[in-house]
Structure formats: C-alpha cells, structure tokens
Coordinates of N, CA, C and O in Angstrom, one line a residue:
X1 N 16.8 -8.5 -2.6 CA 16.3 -9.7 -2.1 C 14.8 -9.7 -1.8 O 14.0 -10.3 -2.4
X2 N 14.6 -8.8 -0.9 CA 13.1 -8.6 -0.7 C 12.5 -7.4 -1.8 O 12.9 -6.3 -1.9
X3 N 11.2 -8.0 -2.6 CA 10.9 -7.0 -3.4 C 9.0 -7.1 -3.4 O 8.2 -8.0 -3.4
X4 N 8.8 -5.5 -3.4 CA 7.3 -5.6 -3.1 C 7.0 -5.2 -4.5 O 7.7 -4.3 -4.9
X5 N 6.0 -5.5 -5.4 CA 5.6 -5.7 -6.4 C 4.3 -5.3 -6.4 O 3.7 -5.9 -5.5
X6 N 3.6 -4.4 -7.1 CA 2.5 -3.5 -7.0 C 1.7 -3.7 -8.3 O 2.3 -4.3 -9.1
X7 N 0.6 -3.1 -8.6 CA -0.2 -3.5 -9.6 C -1.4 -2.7 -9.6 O -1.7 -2.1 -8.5
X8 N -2.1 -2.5 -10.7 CA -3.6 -1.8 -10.6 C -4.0 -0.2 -10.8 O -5.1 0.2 -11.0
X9 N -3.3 0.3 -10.7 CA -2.9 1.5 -10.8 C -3.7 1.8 -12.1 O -3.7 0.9 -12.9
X10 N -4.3 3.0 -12.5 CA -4.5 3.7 -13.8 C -5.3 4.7 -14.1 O -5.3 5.5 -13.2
X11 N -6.2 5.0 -15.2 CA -6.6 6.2 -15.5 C -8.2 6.1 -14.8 O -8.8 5.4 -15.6
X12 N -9.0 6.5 -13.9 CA -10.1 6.6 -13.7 C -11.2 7.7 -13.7 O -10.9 8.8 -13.3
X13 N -12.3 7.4 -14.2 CA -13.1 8.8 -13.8 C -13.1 8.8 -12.3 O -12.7 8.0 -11.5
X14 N -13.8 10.2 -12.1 CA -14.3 10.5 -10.6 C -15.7 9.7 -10.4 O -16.7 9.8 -11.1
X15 N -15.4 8.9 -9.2 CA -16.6 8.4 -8.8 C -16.4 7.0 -9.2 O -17.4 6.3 -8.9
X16 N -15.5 6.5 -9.7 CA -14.8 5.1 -10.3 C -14.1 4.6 -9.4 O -13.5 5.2 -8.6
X17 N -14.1 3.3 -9.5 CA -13.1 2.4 -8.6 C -12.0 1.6 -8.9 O -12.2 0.8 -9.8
X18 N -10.9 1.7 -8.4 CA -9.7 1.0 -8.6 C -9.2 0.2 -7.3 O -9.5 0.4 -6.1
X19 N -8.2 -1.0 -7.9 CA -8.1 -2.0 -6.5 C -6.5 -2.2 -6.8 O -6.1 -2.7 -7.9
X20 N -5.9 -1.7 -5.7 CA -4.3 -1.9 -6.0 C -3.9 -3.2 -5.3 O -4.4 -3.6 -4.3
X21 N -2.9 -3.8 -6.1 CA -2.3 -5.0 -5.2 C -1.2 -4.8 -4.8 O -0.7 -3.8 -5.3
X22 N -0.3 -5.6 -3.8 CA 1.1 -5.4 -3.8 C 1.3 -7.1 -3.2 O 0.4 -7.7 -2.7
X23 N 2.4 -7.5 -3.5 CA 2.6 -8.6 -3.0 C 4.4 -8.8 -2.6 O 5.4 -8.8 -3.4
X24 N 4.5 -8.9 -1.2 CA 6.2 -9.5 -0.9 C 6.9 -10.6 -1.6 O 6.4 -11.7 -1.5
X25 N 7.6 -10.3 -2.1 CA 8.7 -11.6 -2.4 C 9.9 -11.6 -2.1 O 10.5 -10.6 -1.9
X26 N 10.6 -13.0 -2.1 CA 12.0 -13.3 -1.9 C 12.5 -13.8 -0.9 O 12.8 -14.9 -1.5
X27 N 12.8 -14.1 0.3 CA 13.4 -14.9 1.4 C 13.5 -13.9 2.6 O 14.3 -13.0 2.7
X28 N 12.2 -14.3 3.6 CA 12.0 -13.5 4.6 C 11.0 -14.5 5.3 O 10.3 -15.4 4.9
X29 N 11.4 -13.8 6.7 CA 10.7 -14.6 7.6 C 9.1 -14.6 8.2 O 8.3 -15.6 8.4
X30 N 9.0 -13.1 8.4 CA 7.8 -12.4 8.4 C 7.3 -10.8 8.0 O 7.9 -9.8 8.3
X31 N 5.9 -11.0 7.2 CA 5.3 -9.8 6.7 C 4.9 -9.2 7.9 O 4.2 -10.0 8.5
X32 N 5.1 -8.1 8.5 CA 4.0 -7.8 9.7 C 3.2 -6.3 9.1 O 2.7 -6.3 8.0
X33 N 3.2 -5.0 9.9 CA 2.5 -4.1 9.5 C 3.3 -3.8 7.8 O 4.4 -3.8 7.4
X34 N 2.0 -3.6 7.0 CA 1.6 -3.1 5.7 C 1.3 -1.9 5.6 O 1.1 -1.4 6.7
X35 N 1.1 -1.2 4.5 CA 0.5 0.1 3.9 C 0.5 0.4 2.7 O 0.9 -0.5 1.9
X36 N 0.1 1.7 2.3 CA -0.6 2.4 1.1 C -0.1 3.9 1.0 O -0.7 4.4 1.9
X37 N 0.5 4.5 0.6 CA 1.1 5.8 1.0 C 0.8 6.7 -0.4 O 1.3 6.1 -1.4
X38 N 0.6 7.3 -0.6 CA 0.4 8.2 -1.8 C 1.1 9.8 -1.8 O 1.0 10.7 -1.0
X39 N 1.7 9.9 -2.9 CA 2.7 11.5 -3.0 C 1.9 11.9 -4.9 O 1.8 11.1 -5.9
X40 N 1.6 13.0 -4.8 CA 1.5 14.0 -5.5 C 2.7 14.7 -6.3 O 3.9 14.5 -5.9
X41 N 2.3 15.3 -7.2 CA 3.6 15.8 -7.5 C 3.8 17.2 -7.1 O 3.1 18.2 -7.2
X42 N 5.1 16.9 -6.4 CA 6.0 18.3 -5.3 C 4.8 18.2 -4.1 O 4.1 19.1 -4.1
X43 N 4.7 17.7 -3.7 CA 4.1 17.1 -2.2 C 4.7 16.1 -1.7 O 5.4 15.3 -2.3
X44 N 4.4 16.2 0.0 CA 4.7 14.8 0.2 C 4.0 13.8 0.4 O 2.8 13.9 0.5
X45 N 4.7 12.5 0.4 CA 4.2 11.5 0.9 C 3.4 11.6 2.0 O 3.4 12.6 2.8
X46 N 2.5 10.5 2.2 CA 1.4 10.8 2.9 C 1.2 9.5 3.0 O 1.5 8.8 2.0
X47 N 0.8 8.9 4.2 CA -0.2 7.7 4.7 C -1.8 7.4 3.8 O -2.5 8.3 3.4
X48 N -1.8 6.6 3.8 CA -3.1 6.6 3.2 C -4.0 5.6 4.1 O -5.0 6.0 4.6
X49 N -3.4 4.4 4.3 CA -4.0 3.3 5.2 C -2.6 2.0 5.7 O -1.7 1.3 5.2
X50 N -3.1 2.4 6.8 CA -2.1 0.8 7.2 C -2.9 -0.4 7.9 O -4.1 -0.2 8.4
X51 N -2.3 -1.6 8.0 CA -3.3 -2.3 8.6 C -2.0 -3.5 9.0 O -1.1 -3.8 8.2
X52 N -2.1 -4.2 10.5 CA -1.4 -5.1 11.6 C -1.4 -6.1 10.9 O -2.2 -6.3 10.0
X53 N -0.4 -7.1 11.2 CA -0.8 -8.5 10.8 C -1.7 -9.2 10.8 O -2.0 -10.2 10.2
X54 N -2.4 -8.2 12.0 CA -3.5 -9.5 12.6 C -4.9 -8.6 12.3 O -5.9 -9.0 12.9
X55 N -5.2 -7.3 11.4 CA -5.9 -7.3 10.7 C -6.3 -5.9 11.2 O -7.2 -5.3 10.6
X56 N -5.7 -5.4 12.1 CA -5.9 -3.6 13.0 C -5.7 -2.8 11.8 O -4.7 -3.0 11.1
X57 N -6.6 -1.8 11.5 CA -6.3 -0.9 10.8 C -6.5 0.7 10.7 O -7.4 1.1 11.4
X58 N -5.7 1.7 9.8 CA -5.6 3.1 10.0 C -5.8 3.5 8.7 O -5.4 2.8 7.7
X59 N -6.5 4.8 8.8 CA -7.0 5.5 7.4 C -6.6 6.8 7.7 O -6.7 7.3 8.8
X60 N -6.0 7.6 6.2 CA -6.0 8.7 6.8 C -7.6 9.3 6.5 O -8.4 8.6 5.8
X61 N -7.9 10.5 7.0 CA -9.1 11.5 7.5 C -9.9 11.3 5.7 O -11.0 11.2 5.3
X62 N -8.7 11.4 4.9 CA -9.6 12.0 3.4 C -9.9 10.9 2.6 O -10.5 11.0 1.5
X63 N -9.5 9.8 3.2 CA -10.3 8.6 2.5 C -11.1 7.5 3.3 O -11.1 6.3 3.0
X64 N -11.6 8.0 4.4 CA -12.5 7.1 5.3 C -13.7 6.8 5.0 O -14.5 7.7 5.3
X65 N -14.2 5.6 4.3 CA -15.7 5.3 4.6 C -15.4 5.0 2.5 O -16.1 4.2 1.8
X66 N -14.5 5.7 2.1 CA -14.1 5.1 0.6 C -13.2 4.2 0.2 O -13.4 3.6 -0.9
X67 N -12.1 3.9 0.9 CA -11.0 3.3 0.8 C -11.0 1.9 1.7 O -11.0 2.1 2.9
X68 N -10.8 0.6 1.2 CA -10.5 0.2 2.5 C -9.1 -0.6 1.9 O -8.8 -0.7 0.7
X69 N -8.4 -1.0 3.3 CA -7.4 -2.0 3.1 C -7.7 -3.5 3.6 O -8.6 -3.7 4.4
X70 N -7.1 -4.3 3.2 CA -7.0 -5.6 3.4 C -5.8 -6.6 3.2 O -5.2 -6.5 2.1
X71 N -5.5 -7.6 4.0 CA -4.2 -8.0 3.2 C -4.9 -9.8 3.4 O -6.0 -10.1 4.0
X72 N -4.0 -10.8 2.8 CA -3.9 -11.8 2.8 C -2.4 -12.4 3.2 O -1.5 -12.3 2.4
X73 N -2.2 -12.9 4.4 CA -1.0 -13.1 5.2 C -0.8 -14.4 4.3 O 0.4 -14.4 4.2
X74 N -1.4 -15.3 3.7 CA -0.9 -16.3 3.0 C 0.0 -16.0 1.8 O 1.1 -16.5 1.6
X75 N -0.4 -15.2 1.1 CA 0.4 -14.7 0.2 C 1.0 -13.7 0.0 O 1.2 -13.3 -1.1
X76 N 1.4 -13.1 1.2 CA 2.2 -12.1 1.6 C 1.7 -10.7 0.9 O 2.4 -9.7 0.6
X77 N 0.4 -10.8 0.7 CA -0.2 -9.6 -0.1 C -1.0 -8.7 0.7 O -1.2 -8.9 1.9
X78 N -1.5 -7.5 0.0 CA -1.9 -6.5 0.7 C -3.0 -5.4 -0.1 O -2.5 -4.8 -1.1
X79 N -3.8 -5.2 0.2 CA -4.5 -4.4 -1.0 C -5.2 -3.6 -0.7 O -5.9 -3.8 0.2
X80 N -5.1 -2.1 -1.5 CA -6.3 -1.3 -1.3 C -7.6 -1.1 -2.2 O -7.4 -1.0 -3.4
X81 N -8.6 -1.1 -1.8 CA -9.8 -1.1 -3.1 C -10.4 0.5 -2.6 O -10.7 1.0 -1.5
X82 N -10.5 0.9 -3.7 CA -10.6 2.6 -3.6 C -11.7 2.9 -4.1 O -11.5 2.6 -5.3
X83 N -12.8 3.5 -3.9 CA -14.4 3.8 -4.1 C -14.4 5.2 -4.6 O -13.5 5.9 -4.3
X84 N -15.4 5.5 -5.2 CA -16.0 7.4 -5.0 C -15.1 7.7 -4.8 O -14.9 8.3 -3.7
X85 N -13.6 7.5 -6.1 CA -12.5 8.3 -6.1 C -12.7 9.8 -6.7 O -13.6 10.1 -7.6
X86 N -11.6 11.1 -5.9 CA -12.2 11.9 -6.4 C -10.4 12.4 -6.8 O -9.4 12.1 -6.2
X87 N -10.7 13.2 -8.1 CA -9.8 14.3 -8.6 C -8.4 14.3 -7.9 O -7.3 14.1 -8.4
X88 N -8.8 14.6 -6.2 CA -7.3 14.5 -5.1 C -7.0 13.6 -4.7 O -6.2 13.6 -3.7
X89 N -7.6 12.1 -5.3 CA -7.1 10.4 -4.9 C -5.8 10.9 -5.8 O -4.6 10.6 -5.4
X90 N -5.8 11.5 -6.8 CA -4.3 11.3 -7.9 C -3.0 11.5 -7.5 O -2.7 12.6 -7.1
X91 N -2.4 10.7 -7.5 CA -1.1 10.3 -7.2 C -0.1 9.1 -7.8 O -0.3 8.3 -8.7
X92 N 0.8 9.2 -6.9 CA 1.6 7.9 -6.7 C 1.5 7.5 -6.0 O 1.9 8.0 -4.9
X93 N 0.8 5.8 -6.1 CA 0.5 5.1 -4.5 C 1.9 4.1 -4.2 O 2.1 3.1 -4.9
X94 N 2.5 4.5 -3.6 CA 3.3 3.1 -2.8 C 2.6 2.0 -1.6 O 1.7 2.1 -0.7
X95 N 3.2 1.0 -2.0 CA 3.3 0.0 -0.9 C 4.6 -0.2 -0.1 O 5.8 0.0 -0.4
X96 N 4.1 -0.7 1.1 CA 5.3 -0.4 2.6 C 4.9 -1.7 3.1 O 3.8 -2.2 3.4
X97 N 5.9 -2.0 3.1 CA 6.2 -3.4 4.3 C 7.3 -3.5 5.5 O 8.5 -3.4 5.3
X98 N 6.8 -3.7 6.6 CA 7.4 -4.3 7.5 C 7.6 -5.4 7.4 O 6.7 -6.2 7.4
X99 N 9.6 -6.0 7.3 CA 9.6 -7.7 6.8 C 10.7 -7.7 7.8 O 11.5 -6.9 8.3
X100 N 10.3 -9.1 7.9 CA 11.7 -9.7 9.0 C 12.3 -10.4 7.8 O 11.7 -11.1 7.0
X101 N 13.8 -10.2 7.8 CA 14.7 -11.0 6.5 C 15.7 -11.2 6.7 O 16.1 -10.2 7.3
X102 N 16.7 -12.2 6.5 CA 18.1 -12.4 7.0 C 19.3 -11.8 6.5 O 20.4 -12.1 6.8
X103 N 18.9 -10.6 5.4 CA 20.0 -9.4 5.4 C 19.9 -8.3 6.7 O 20.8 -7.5 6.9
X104 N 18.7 -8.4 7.5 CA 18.6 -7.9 8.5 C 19.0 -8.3 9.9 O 18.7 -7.7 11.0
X105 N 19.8 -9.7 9.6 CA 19.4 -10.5 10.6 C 18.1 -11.0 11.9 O 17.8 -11.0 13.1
X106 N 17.4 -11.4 10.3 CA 15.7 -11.5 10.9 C 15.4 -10.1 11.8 O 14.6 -10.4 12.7
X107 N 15.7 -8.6 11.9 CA 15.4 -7.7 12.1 C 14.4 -7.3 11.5 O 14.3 -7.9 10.4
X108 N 13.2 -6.4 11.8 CA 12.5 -6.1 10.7 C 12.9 -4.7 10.2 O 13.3 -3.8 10.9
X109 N 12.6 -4.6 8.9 CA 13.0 -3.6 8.1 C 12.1 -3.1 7.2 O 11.5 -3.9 6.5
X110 N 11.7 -1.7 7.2 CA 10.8 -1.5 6.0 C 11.4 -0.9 4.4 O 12.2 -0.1 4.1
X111 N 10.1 -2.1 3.4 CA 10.5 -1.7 2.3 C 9.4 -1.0 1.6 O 8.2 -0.8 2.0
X112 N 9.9 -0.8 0.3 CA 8.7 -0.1 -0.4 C 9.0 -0.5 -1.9 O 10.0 -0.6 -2.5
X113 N 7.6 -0.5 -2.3 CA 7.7 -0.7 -4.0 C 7.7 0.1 -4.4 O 7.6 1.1 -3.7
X114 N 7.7 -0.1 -5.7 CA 8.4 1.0 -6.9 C 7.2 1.8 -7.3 O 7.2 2.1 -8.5
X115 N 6.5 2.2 -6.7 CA 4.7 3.2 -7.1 C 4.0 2.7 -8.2 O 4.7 2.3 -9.1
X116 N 3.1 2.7 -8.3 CA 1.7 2.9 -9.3 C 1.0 3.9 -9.1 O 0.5 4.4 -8.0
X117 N 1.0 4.6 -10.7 CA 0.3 5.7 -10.6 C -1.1 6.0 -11.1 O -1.6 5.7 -12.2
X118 N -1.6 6.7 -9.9 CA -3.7 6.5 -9.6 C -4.0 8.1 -10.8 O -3.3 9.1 -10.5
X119 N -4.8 8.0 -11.7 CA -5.0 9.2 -12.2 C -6.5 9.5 -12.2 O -7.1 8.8 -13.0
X120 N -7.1 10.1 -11.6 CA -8.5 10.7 -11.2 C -8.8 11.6 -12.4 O -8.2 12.7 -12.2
X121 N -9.4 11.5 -13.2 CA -10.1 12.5 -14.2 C -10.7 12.3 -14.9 O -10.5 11.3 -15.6
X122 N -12.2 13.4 -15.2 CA -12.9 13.3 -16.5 C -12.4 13.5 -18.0 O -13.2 13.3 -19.0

C-alpha cells in the first residue's frame, strides 16, 4: 500500500555530486520524520541524515558540511544532495519514512524503499 520510491543513485567520480530522491505513495495520512541510511557490502546499515516534518535535522559525523537533506511535505518527498563525495560515500542508500496509514490504523509505521546504489570511483 504504502511505497517509497527512490531515484538518482549511480556511478560518480570522487569529488562529484549526486542528488537522491525518494518520494511516498499510496493512501496515508501523514509523512512525518524522514531519512537516508546507507549499508556497504557486509556492513551495516548506518544513518546518514534524518530530518522532522517541520524541517529539524541530523547528520551522521562523516558527511557533515557535504551532504545535506531536505524534503518537500507537499509531495511527500525527501532528498539528499551529496557534495565532495568520497570513495566511502559507496553504498546502498535507502530511504525511511515515518507514515501514519490505515493498515496501521493511522499508527505510524516505518517504511523503507527498495535502495539505490551510490558508487564513488575513479
């Protein structure tokens, strides 16, 4: 029912920039806290940035001052734009939502899309 749909993802040099999107769909009442989460291969998942409905936001330590997040509550979207990527941006980035939905009975519930994969190399 609820499905988060992601985009942007691909091959970059170091020092290049990529801008991921994700967008909610399906029948829900409200988007609230968002994120960015990225896993490596045989690592784990990891935080990357989250940010509040109302626009509060968290970075982790290794991409501050390069990465930022942003969302658009109109269209239930959410985005990271990623700067002076380096080699250890590479991963799989997911998107996370916090949604209120009536399989939950308007509970909120978090989902995640299906990853895009970020590849850092010369």
């Amino acid at each position: 029912q609820v499905q988060l749909v992601e985009s942007g993802g691909g091959l970059v040099q170091p020092g290049g920039s990529l801008r991921l999107s994700c967008a909610v769909s399906g029948m829900f009442f409200r988007v609230n806290s968002m994120g960015w989460y990225r896993q490596a291969p045989g690592e784990q998942r990891d935080i990357v940035a989250r940010i509040g409905r109302e626009g509060s936001t968290n970075y982790a330590d290794s991409v501050k001052g390069r990465f930022t997040i942003s969302r658009d509550n109109a269209n239930n979207a959410v985005y990271l734009q990623m700067n002076s990527l380096k080699p250890e941006d590479t991963g799989d980035y997911y998107c996370s939502a916090d949604v209120a939905s009536p399989s939950t009975g308007w509970a909120t519930r978090n989902y995640w899309g299906q990853g895009t994969q970020v590849t850092v190399s010369s």
